[in-house]
Coordinates of C-alpha atoms and ligand atoms in Angstrom, one line a residue:
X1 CA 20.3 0.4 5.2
X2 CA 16.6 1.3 4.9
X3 CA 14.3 -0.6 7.6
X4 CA 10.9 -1.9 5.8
X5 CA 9.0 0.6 6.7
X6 CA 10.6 3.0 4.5
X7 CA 9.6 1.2 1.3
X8 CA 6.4 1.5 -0.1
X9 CA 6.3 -1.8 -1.8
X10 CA 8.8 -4.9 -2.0
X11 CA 8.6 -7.6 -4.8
X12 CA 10.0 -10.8 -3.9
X13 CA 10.2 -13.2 -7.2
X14 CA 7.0 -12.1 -8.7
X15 CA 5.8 -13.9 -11.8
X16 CA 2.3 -12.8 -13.5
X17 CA 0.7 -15.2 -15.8
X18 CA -2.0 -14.7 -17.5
X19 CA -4.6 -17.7 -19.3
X20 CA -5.5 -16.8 -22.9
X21 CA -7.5 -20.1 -23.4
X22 CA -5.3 -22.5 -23.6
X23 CA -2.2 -20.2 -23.9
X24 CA 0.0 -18.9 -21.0
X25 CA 1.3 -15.7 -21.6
X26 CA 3.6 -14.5 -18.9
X27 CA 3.8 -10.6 -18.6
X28 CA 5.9 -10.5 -15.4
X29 CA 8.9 -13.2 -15.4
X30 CA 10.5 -12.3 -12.1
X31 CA 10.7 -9.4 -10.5
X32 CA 12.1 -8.5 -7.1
X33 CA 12.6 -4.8 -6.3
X34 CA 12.0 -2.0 -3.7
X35 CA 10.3 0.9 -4.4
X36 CA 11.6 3.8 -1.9
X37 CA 8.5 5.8 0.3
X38 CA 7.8 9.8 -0.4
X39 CA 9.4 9.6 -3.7
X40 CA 8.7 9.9 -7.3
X41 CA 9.4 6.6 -8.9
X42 CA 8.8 5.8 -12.4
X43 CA 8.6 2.2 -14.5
X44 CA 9.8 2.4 -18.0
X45 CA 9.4 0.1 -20.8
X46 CA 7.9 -0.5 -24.1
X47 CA 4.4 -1.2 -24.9
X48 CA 4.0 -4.6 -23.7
X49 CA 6.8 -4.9 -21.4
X50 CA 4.6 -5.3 -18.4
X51 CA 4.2 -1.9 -17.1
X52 CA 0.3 -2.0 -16.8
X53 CA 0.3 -5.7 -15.2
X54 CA 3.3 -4.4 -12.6
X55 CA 0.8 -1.4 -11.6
X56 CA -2.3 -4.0 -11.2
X57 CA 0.0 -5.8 -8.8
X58 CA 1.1 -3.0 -7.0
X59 CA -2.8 -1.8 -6.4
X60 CA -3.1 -5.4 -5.4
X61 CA -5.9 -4.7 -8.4
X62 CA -4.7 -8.3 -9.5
X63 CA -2.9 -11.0 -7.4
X64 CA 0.5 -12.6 -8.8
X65 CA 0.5 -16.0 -10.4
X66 CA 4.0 -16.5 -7.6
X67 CA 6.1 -14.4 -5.5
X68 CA 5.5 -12.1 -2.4
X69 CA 3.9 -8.5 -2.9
X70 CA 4.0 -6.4 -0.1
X71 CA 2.6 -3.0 -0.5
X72 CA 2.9 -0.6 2.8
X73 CA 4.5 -2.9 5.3
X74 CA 1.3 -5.5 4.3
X75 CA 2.0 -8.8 2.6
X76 CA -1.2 -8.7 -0.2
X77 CA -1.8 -12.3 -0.3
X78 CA -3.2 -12.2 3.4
X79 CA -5.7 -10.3 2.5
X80 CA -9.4 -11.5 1.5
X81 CA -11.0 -10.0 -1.4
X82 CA -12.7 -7.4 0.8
X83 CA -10.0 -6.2 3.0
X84 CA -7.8 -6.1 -0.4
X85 CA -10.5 -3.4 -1.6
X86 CA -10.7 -1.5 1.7
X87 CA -7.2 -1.5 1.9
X88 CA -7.1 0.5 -1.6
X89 CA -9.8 2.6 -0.5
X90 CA -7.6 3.8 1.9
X91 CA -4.0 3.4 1.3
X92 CA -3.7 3.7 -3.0
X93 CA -4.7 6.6 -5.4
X94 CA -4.7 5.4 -9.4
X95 CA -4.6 8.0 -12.2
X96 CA -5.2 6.1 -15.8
X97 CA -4.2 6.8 -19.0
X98 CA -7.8 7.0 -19.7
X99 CA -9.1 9.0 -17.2
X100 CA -12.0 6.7 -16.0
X101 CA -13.9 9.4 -14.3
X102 CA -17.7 9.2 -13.5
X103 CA -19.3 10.5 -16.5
X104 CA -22.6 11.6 -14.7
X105 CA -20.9 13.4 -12.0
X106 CA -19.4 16.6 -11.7
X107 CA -15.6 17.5 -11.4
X108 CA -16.9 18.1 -7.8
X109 CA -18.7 14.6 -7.4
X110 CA -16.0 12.9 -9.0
X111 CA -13.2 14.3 -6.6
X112 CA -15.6 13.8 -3.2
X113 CA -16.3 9.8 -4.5
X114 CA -13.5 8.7 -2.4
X115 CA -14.4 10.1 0.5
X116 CA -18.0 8.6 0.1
X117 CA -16.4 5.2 0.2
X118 CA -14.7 6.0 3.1
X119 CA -17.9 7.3 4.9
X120 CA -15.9 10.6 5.9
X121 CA -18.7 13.0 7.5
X122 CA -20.4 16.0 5.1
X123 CA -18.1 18.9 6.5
X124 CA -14.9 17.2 5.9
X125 CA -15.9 15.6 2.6
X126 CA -16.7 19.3 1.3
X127 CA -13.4 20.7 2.9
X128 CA -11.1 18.7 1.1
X129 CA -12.6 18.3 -2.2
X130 CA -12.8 22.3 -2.6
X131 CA -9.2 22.1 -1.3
X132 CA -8.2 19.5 -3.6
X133 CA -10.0 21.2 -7.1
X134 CA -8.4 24.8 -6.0
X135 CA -5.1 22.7 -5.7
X136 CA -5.0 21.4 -9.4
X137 CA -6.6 24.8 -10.6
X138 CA -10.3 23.7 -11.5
X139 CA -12.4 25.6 -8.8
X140 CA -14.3 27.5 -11.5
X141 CA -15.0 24.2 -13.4
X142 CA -16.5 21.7 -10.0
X143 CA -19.6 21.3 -11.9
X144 CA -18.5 20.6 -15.2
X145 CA -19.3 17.1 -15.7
X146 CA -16.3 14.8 -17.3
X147 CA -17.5 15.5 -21.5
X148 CA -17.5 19.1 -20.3
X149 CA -13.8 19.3 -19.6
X150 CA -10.7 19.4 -21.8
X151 CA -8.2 15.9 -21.6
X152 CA -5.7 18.0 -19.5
X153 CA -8.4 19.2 -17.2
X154 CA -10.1 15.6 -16.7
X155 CA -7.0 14.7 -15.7
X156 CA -6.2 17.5 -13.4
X157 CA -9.5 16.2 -12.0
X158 CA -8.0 12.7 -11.6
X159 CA -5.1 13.5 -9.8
X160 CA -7.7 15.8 -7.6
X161 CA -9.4 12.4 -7.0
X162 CA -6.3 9.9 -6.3
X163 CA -4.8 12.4 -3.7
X164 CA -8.1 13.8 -1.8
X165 CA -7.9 11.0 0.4
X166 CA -4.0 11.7 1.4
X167 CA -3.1 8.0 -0.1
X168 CA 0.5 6.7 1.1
X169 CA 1.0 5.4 -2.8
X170 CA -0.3 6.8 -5.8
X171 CA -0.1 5.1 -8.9
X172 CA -0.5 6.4 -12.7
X173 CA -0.4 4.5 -15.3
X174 CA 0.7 6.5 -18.7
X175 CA -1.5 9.4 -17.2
X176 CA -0.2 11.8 -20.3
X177 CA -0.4 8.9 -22.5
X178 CA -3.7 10.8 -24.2
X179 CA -2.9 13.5 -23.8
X180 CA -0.8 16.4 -26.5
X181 CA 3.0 17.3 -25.2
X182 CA 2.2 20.7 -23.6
X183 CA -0.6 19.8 -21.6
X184 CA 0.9 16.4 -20.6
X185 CA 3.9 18.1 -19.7
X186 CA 1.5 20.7 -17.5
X187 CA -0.1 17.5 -16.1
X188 CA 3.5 16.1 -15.0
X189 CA 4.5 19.4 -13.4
X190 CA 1.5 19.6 -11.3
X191 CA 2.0 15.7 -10.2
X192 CA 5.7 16.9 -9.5
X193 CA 4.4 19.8 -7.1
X194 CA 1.5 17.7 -5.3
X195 CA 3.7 14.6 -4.7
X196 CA 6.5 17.5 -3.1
X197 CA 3.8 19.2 -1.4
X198 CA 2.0 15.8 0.1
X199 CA 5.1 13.2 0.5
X200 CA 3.5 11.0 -0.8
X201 CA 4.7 7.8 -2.8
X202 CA 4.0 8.3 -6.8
X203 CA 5.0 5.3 -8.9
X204 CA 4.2 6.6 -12.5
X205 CA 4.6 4.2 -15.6
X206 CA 5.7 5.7 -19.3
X207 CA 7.0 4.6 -22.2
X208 CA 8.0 8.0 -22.8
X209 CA 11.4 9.1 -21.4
X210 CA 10.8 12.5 -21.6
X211 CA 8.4 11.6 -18.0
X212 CA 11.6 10.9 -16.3
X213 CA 13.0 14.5 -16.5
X214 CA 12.5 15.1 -12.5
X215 CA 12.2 11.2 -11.7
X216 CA 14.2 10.2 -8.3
X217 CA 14.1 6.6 -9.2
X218 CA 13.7 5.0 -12.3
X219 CA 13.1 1.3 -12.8
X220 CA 13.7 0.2 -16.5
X221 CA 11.9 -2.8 -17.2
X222 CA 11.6 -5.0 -20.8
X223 CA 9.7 -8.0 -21.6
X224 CA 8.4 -8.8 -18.0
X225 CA 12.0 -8.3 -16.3
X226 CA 13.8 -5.6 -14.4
X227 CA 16.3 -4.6 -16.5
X228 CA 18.0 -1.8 -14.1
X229 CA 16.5 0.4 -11.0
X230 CA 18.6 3.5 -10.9
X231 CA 18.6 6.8 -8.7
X232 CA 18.6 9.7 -10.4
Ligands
ATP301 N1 -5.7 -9.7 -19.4 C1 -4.7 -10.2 -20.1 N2 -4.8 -11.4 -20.7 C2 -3.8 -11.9 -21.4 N3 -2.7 -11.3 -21.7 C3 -2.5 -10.1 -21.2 C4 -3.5 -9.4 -20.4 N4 -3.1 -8.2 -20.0 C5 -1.9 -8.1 -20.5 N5 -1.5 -9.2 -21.2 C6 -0.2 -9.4 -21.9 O1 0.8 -9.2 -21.0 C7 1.9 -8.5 -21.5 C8 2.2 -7.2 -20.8 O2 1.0 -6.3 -20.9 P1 0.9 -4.9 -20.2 O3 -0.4 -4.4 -20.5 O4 1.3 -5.1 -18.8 O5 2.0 -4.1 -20.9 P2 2.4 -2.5 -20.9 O6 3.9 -2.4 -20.6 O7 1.5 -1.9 -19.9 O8 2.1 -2.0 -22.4 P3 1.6 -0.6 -22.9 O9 2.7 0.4 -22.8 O10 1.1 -0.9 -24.3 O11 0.4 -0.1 -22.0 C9 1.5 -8.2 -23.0 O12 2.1 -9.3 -23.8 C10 0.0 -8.4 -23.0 O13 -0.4 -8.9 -24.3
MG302 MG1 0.0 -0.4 -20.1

């Protein structure tokens, strides 16, 4: 038997509803799972399936409409809005489908941001953020700004940017989603490596089974329910 501490989150019941005007549309129906520590996990589904809400909850981006979420040993709905986002600044890395880097910084300024937020001093800041760009290969590129890089190397300078900090949980949301099969498959290698390297929790959503190639855990999910959760 695992002891709590071991998982990185637990879902008890957890319902997301969302209010379209006068319309409820529930994207999560009920979900209760446990999603192991120092793994890689990934969430399958189809477009639509709930993947993207599931992730929001997990970030504790969003709140749940019922049930318990409690990411690293801390129950989410006991935390105000402001110790919600400082517990993200310090605990979660996210790596989107889209990017969302800063387009007026560098690869350099975009990788350091985190640390910013966290008020870590000068030295340290510029330690890790070199070590962090040599790590995913884009030293020679740290002052390309974001339309200066290729799709593959913004997102080698997102995963830079979700780990600098040394998160417990990092989650990506279709990060190869935009990007063509070789260099989404280079992306998912070099996420592989860093989430070996860092033991760190990955949770990685796809609709794309060909993600779960090296998966450890796989939870299948379908029209805002857990379908199966299976080792691999
Ligand atoms: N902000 C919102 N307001 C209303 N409905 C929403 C909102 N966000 C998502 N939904 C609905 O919730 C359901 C789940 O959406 P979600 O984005 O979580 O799916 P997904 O699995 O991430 O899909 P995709 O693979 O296309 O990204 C869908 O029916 C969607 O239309
Ligand atoms: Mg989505």
């Amino acid at each position: 038997m695992r002891n709590n501490s071991e998982f990185a989150v637990r879902l008890t019941d957890v319902k997301k509803t969302y209010l379209m005007g006068k319309v409820e549309v529930e994207a999560i129906k009920g979900i209760s799972l446990q999603i192991p520590t120092k793994r890689f996990n990934v969430i399958i589904g189809p477009s639509g399936s709930g993947k993207t809400t599931l992730l929001n909850l997990l970030g504790c981006i969003d709140i749940p409409s019922a049930g318990r979420v409690e990411v690293c040993g801390q129950d989410i709905a006991c935390l105000t809005d402001e110790q919600a986002s400082d517990f993200r600044a310090e605990n979660i890395g996210f790596i989107f489908q889209n990017f969302n880097l800063i387009p007026v910084l560098s690869a350099y300024e975009n990788v350091e941001y985190p640390l910013l937020l966290m008020k870590k001093p000068v030295k340290e800041r510029k330690e890790l953020t070199l070590k962090m760009l040599d790590a995913v290969g884009l030293t020679s590129h740290k002052h390309h700004r974001p339309n200066e890089l290729s799709g593959g190397q913004r997102q080698r300078v997102a995963i830079a940017r979700a780990l600098v900090k040394g998160p417990k949980l990092v989650l990506a949301d279709e990060p190869t989603a935009n990007l063509d099969s070789k260099t989404g498959q280079s992306i998912i290698d070099l996420m592989y490596a860093m989430q070996a390297e860092n033991h760190t929790t990955f949770i990685f959503s796809s609709h794309d089974r060909q993600v779960m190639a090296h998966a450890e855990k796989v939870f299948e999910i379908q029209d805002g329910l857990l379908m199966q959760d299976k080792e691999l």
